[in-house]
Amino acid sequence: MNRIAFWLAAVATVAGVVAFTAPASLHADDEAAPVFGIKIPPGFRDWKLISVAHEAGGLNDLRAVLGNDAAIKAYREGKLPFPDGAIIARLAWSYVPSEENNKVFGREQSFVAGSPTNVQFMVKDSSKYASTGGWGFAQFKDGKPNADAATLKTCFPCHVPVKARDYVFTRYAPNP
Amino acid sequence: MNRIAFWLAAVATVAGVVAFTAPASLHADDEAAPVFGIKIPPGFRDWKLISVAHEAGGLNDLRAVLGNDAAIKAYREGKLPFPDGAIIARLAWSYVPSEENNKVFGREQSFVAGSPTNVQFMVKDSSKYASTGGWGFAQFKDGKPNADAATLKTCFPCHVPVKARDYVFTRYAPNP
């Protein structure tokens, strides 16, 4: 299993070992994830859409990539690098067929978001995270951080191939 | 081709025949789509995420479903029927492999949003659209409405199987 696959899958095997309190929707008081010290950004589910994707293979998920206002502004203006304060969120759910939809379509073609997998964040702080391209990385599931420091340290090396886009894989999906 | 597939694919063959003026991001002045008289809701790309999906087969797209504040509130509170003023947007893009991502993963597994396909709206107005479950339907591409009235009339019958959820297929994807 390569680094990205390992990192993305690791949450399934890492037990949350820290105490936390989780407001129903914001998770603002959650314990910080290790290495980069990132907490779940309040209200991330209200952020604007950057794009969508499907990772097949072992991950087998559907994902939405959202951005806070600073990230969205940079994307829409095509400005790189992203400014300090920009945060990108990747939400993922299991990739499941929809029997309900398929009945209406009359064939097996519809795949929808199943159970939640995890949410990852890239947080831009060019000073604090200078050694990792200005980005800090974190992953949470049900409000609990992935506490495996070794796993989190694999994030940045995987993003290096897209250094020219300020280490961000996801491109902004144009309006239909 | 069944009704949904026909409707969703029809935009590819229907030429926009109406004049319109399109602000860069909002399309607020676009000509209304026929049958239900719906214009593109200003700022729909800023709406909050409901869920994501992949339609394989002939559609072969990745899609995001967004909601305006009234729709999101109803979803999050689990309240049906949706209130008047609720609008649900389905944005779709072609489903394309990402060679860039696959190189990093080390295998063919990553599919991302390619070129935009179209955007569809369901607009709740229980008086105006009383004969179609309280919903009006429209489809646009590049700011131009799908002007095929016959196609738009197939929308509601397709949604009847989910009458119990106020004619809305997409379920709210829980936070990861």
Coordinates of C-alpha atoms in Angstrom, one line a residue:
Chain A
M1 CA 0.0 0.0 0.0
N2 CA 1.5 3.3 -1.0
R3 CA 1.7 6.4 1.2
I4 CA -1.6 8.1 0.2
A5 CA -3.6 4.9 0.3
F6 CA -2.0 4.1 3.7
W7 CA -2.8 7.5 5.1
L8 CA -6.3 7.6 3.8
A9 CA -7.1 4.1 5.0
A10 CA -5.3 4.5 8.3
V11 CA -8.3 6.1 10.1
A12 CA -10.1 2.8 10.0
T13 CA -7.5 1.2 12.2
V14 CA -6.5 4.1 14.5
A15 CA -8.5 4.4 17.7
G16 CA -9.1 7.8 19.0
V17 CA -7.2 8.0 22.3
V18 CA -8.0 11.6 23.3
A19 CA -10.9 13.0 25.3
F20 CA -13.1 15.4 23.4
T21 CA -16.3 17.2 23.5
A22 CA -18.3 17.5 20.3
P23 CA -21.0 20.0 19.7
A24 CA -23.6 18.5 17.4
S25 CA -22.6 20.2 14.2
L26 CA -19.4 22.2 14.6
H27 CA -17.0 20.0 16.6
A28 CA -15.2 23.2 17.5
D29 CA -13.9 21.9 20.8
D30 CA -12.5 18.7 19.5
E31 CA -9.0 17.7 20.4
A32 CA -6.4 18.7 17.9
A33 CA -4.9 16.2 15.6
P34 CA -1.2 15.5 16.2
V35 CA 1.9 16.8 14.3
F36 CA 0.2 19.9 12.9
G37 CA -2.0 20.7 15.9
I38 CA -5.2 21.2 13.8
K39 CA -8.7 21.2 15.3
I40 CA -11.8 20.7 13.2
P41 CA -12.7 24.1 11.7
P42 CA -16.1 25.2 13.0
G43 CA -18.8 25.1 10.4
F44 CA -16.8 23.4 7.7
R45 CA -19.9 21.6 6.3
D46 CA -21.2 25.1 5.4
W47 CA -18.2 25.8 3.1
K48 CA -18.5 26.2 -0.6
L49 CA -17.9 23.5 -3.1
I50 CA -14.6 23.2 -4.9
S51 CA -15.1 19.8 -6.7
V52 CA -16.2 16.2 -6.4
A53 CA -14.4 12.9 -7.0
H54 CA -14.5 9.2 -6.8
E55 CA -11.6 7.1 -5.5
A56 CA -12.0 3.5 -6.6
G57 CA -9.8 0.7 -5.4
G58 CA -9.3 0.2 -1.7
L59 CA -10.7 3.5 -0.8
N60 CA -13.9 3.1 -2.8
D61 CA -15.4 6.4 -1.8
L62 CA -17.2 9.4 -3.1
R63 CA -15.8 12.7 -1.9
A64 CA -16.6 16.4 -1.9
V65 CA -13.9 19.0 -1.6
L66 CA -15.0 22.3 0.1
G67 CA -13.1 25.4 0.9
N68 CA -13.4 28.2 3.4
D69 CA -13.9 31.7 2.0
A70 CA -10.1 32.4 1.7
A71 CA -9.6 29.1 -0.2
I72 CA -12.6 29.7 -2.5
K73 CA -11.5 33.2 -3.3
A74 CA -8.0 32.0 -4.3
Y75 CA -9.5 29.2 -6.4
R76 CA -11.9 31.5 -8.2
E77 CA -9.3 34.1 -8.9
G78 CA -6.8 31.5 -9.9
K79 CA -4.3 32.9 -7.4
L80 CA -1.4 30.8 -6.1
P81 CA 0.0 30.3 -3.6
F82 CA -3.1 30.0 -1.4
P83 CA -3.1 32.7 1.3
D84 CA -2.5 32.1 5.0
G85 CA -5.9 31.1 6.5
A86 CA -7.1 29.1 3.5
I87 CA -8.5 25.7 4.5
I88 CA -9.5 23.0 2.2
A89 CA -11.7 20.1 3.4
R90 CA -12.1 16.8 1.8
L91 CA -15.2 14.9 3.0
A92 CA -15.6 11.2 2.0
W93 CA -18.4 8.6 2.1
S94 CA -18.4 5.0 1.1
Y95 CA -19.4 4.5 -2.6
V96 CA -22.6 2.5 -2.6
P97 CA -25.1 1.6 -5.3
S98 CA -28.5 3.1 -5.0
E99 CA -31.1 0.4 -5.6
E100 CA -33.8 3.0 -5.3
N101 CA -32.3 5.2 -8.1
N102 CA -31.5 2.2 -10.2
K103 CA -35.1 1.1 -10.2
V104 CA -36.1 4.5 -11.7
F105 CA -33.3 4.5 -14.2
G106 CA -34.1 0.9 -15.2
R107 CA -30.5 -0.2 -14.9
E108 CA -27.5 -0.4 -12.5
Q109 CA -25.9 3.0 -12.8
S110 CA -26.4 5.1 -9.7
F111 CA -23.8 5.3 -6.9
V112 CA -24.4 7.5 -3.9
A113 CA -22.8 8.6 -0.7
G114 CA -23.1 5.8 1.9
S115 CA -21.7 5.9 5.4
P116 CA -19.2 8.7 6.2
T117 CA -15.5 7.7 5.9
N118 CA -13.6 10.6 7.3
V119 CA -12.8 14.3 6.7
Q120 CA -9.4 15.7 6.0
F121 CA -8.2 19.3 6.2
M122 CA -5.3 21.2 4.6
V123 CA -4.6 24.4 6.6
K124 CA -2.4 27.1 5.1
D125 CA 0.0 28.9 7.5
S126 CA 3.2 29.7 5.7
S127 CA 5.1 30.4 8.9
K128 CA 3.8 27.6 11.2
Y129 CA 4.0 25.0 8.5
A130 CA 7.0 26.3 6.6
S131 CA 8.7 22.8 6.5
T132 CA 5.7 21.3 4.7
G133 CA 5.0 23.7 1.9
G134 CA 3.0 26.0 4.2
W135 CA 0.3 23.4 4.8
G136 CA -0.7 21.5 7.8
F137 CA -2.7 18.3 7.5
A138 CA -5.3 16.6 9.6
Q139 CA -7.9 13.8 9.5
F140 CA -11.0 13.3 11.6
K141 CA -13.8 10.8 11.9
D142 CA -16.9 11.4 14.0
G143 CA -15.1 14.4 15.5
K144 CA -12.1 12.4 16.6
P145 CA -8.6 13.1 15.2
N146 CA -6.5 10.4 13.5
A147 CA -3.9 10.3 16.3
D148 CA -1.2 8.5 14.3
A149 CA 1.6 10.9 13.9
A150 CA 3.6 8.7 11.6
T151 CA 0.6 8.6 9.2
L152 CA 0.2 12.3 9.2
K153 CA 3.8 12.8 8.4
T154 CA 3.2 11.0 5.1
C155 CA 0.8 13.6 3.9
F156 CA 3.1 16.3 2.7
P157 CA 5.5 14.0 0.7
C158 CA 2.4 12.7 -1.3
H159 CA 1.5 16.3 -2.2
V160 CA 4.9 17.2 -3.5
P161 CA 4.1 16.1 -7.1
V162 CA 1.6 19.0 -7.3
K163 CA 4.0 21.6 -5.8
A164 CA 3.3 23.8 -8.9
R165 CA -0.3 24.1 -7.7
D166 CA 0.8 24.9 -4.2
Y167 CA 0.6 21.2 -3.2
V168 CA -3.1 21.0 -3.9
F169 CA -4.4 18.1 -6.0
T170 CA -8.0 19.2 -6.5
R171 CA -8.8 21.7 -9.3
Y172 CA -11.9 24.0 -9.1
A173 CA -14.8 22.5 -11.0
P174 CA -16.2 25.1 -13.4
N175 CA -19.9 26.0 -13.2
P176 CA -22.1 23.8 -15.4
Chain B
M1 CA -33.8 5.3 -23.2
N2 CA -36.1 5.8 -20.2
R3 CA -37.5 9.1 -19.0
I4 CA -34.8 10.2 -16.6
A5 CA -32.0 9.2 -18.9
F6 CA -33.7 11.0 -21.7
W7 CA -34.2 14.2 -19.7
L8 CA -30.8 14.3 -18.3
A9 CA -29.1 13.6 -21.6
A10 CA -31.4 16.0 -23.6
V11 CA -29.4 19.1 -22.9
A12 CA -26.7 17.7 -25.2
T13 CA -29.0 18.0 -28.2
V14 CA -31.1 21.0 -27.3
A15 CA -29.8 24.3 -28.6
G16 CA -30.5 27.4 -26.5
V17 CA -32.7 29.6 -28.6
V18 CA -33.3 32.5 -26.3
A19 CA -31.3 35.6 -25.9
F20 CA -29.7 36.1 -22.4
T21 CA -27.2 38.1 -20.6
A22 CA -25.0 36.3 -18.1
P23 CA -23.1 37.9 -15.3
A24 CA -19.8 36.0 -14.8
S25 CA -20.8 34.1 -11.8
L26 CA -24.5 34.5 -11.0
H27 CA -26.4 34.2 -14.3
A28 CA -29.1 36.1 -12.5
D29 CA -30.5 37.6 -15.7
D30 CA -30.7 34.4 -17.7
E31 CA -33.8 33.6 -19.7
A32 CA -36.2 31.4 -17.8
A33 CA -36.5 27.7 -18.6
P34 CA -39.9 26.7 -20.1
V35 CA -42.8 24.9 -18.5
F36 CA -42.0 26.0 -14.9
G37 CA -40.6 29.5 -15.7
I38 CA -37.5 29.0 -13.6
K39 CA -34.4 31.2 -13.9
I40 CA -31.0 30.3 -12.6
P41 CA -31.0 31.2 -8.9
P42 CA -28.3 33.8 -8.2
G43 CA -25.3 32.5 -6.4
F44 CA -26.3 28.8 -6.4
R45 CA -22.6 27.8 -6.6
D46 CA -22.2 29.2 -3.1
W47 CA -24.9 27.0 -1.6
K48 CA -24.2 24.3 0.9
L49 CA -23.5 20.7 0.2
I50 CA -26.3 18.1 0.5
S51 CA -24.5 15.1 -1.1
V52 CA -22.5 13.7 -4.0
A53 CA -23.1 10.9 -6.5
H54 CA -21.8 9.1 -9.6
E55 CA -24.1 8.2 -12.4
A56 CA -22.5 5.6 -14.6
G57 CA -23.9 4.3 -17.9
G58 CA -24.9 6.8 -20.5
L59 CA -24.7 9.8 -18.2
N60 CA -21.3 8.9 -16.8
D61 CA -21.0 11.9 -14.5
L62 CA -19.9 13.0 -11.1
R63 CA -22.4 15.3 -9.4
A64 CA -22.8 17.5 -6.4
V65 CA -26.2 18.3 -4.9
L66 CA -26.4 21.7 -3.2
G67 CA -29.2 23.5 -1.4
N68 CA -30.2 27.0 -0.6
D69 CA -30.6 27.9 3.0
A70 CA -34.3 26.9 3.1
A71 CA -33.5 23.5 1.6
I72 CA -30.5 22.9 3.9
K73 CA -32.5 23.8 7.0
A74 CA -35.2 21.3 6.1
Y75 CA -32.7 18.6 5.3
R76 CA -30.8 19.1 8.6
E77 CA -33.9 19.2 10.6
G78 CA -35.4 16.2 8.8
K79 CA -38.5 18.1 8.1
L80 CA -40.8 17.2 5.2
P81 CA -42.3 18.5 3.0
F82 CA -39.7 21.1 2.0
P83 CA -40.9 24.7 2.6
D84 CA -41.8 27.0 -0.2
G85 CA -38.7 28.7 -1.3
A86 CA -36.5 25.7 -1.0
I87 CA -34.3 25.1 -4.0
I88 CA -32.1 22.0 -4.7
A89 CA -29.4 22.3 -7.3
R90 CA -27.7 19.3 -9.0
L91 CA -24.4 20.2 -10.7
A92 CA -22.8 17.6 -12.9
W93 CA -19.5 17.1 -14.6
S94 CA -18.1 14.4 -16.9
Y95 CA -16.5 11.5 -15.0
V96 CA -12.9 11.4 -16.1
P97 CA -9.9 9.5 -14.8
S98 CA -7.1 11.6 -13.2
E99 CA -3.8 10.5 -14.6
E100 CA -2.1 12.9 -12.3
N101 CA -3.7 11.4 -9.2
N102 CA -3.2 7.8 -10.4
K103 CA 0.5 8.4 -10.7
V104 CA 0.7 9.3 -7.1
F105 CA -1.6 6.4 -6.0
G106 CA 0.4 4.0 -8.2
R107 CA -2.7 2.6 -9.8
E108 CA -5.8 3.5 -11.8
Q109 CA -8.3 4.5 -9.1
S110 CA -9.0 8.3 -9.2
F111 CA -11.9 9.8 -11.1
V112 CA -12.5 13.5 -11.0
A113 CA -14.9 16.2 -12.3
G114 CA -14.1 16.9 -16.0
S115 CA -16.0 19.3 -18.2
P116 CA -19.3 20.6 -16.9
T117 CA -22.4 18.8 -18.0
N118 CA -25.4 20.8 -16.8
V119 CA -27.1 22.1 -13.7
Q120 CA -30.6 21.2 -12.7
F121 CA -32.9 22.9 -10.2
M122 CA -35.9 21.8 -8.2
V123 CA -37.8 24.8 -6.9
K124 CA -40.5 24.4 -4.2
D125 CA -43.6 26.5 -4.6
S126 CA -46.6 24.6 -3.4
S127 CA -49.1 27.0 -5.1
K128 CA -47.4 27.7 -8.4
Y129 CA -46.4 24.1 -8.9
A130 CA -49.3 22.3 -7.2
S131 CA -49.8 20.0 -10.1
T132 CA -46.3 18.6 -9.9
G133 CA -46.0 17.9 -6.2
G134 CA -45.1 21.5 -5.4
W135 CA -41.9 21.4 -7.4
G136 CA -40.8 23.2 -10.5
F137 CA -37.9 21.7 -12.6
A138 CA -35.3 23.3 -14.8
Q139 CA -32.0 22.6 -16.5
F140 CA -29.3 24.9 -17.7
K141 CA -25.9 24.6 -19.4
D142 CA -23.5 27.5 -19.6
G143 CA -26.3 29.8 -18.4
K144 CA -28.7 28.6 -21.2
P145 CA -32.0 26.8 -20.3
N146 CA -32.9 23.5 -21.8
A147 CA -35.8 24.9 -23.9
D148 CA -37.4 21.5 -24.6
A149 CA -40.8 21.7 -22.9
A150 CA -41.5 18.0 -23.6
T151 CA -38.4 17.0 -21.8
L152 CA -39.1 19.1 -18.8
K153 CA -42.5 17.6 -18.5
T154 CA -40.9 14.2 -17.9
C155 CA -39.2 15.4 -14.7
F156 CA -42.1 15.1 -12.3
P157 CA -43.2 11.6 -13.2
C158 CA -39.7 10.3 -12.6
H159 CA -39.8 11.8 -9.1
V160 CA -43.1 10.2 -8.1
P161 CA -41.4 7.0 -6.8
V162 CA -39.9 9.1 -4.0
K163 CA -43.2 10.9 -3.2
A164 CA -42.7 9.9 0.5
R165 CA -39.6 12.0 0.6
D166 CA -41.4 15.0 -1.0
Y167 CA -40.3 13.8 -4.4
V168 CA -36.6 14.3 -3.7
F169 CA -34.1 11.5 -4.5
T170 CA -31.0 12.8 -2.8
R171 CA -30.6 12.1 0.9
Y172 CA -28.5 14.4 3.1
A173 CA -25.0 12.9 3.5
P174 CA -24.0 12.9 7.2
N175 CA -20.8 14.6 8.4
P176 CA -17.8 12.4 8.3

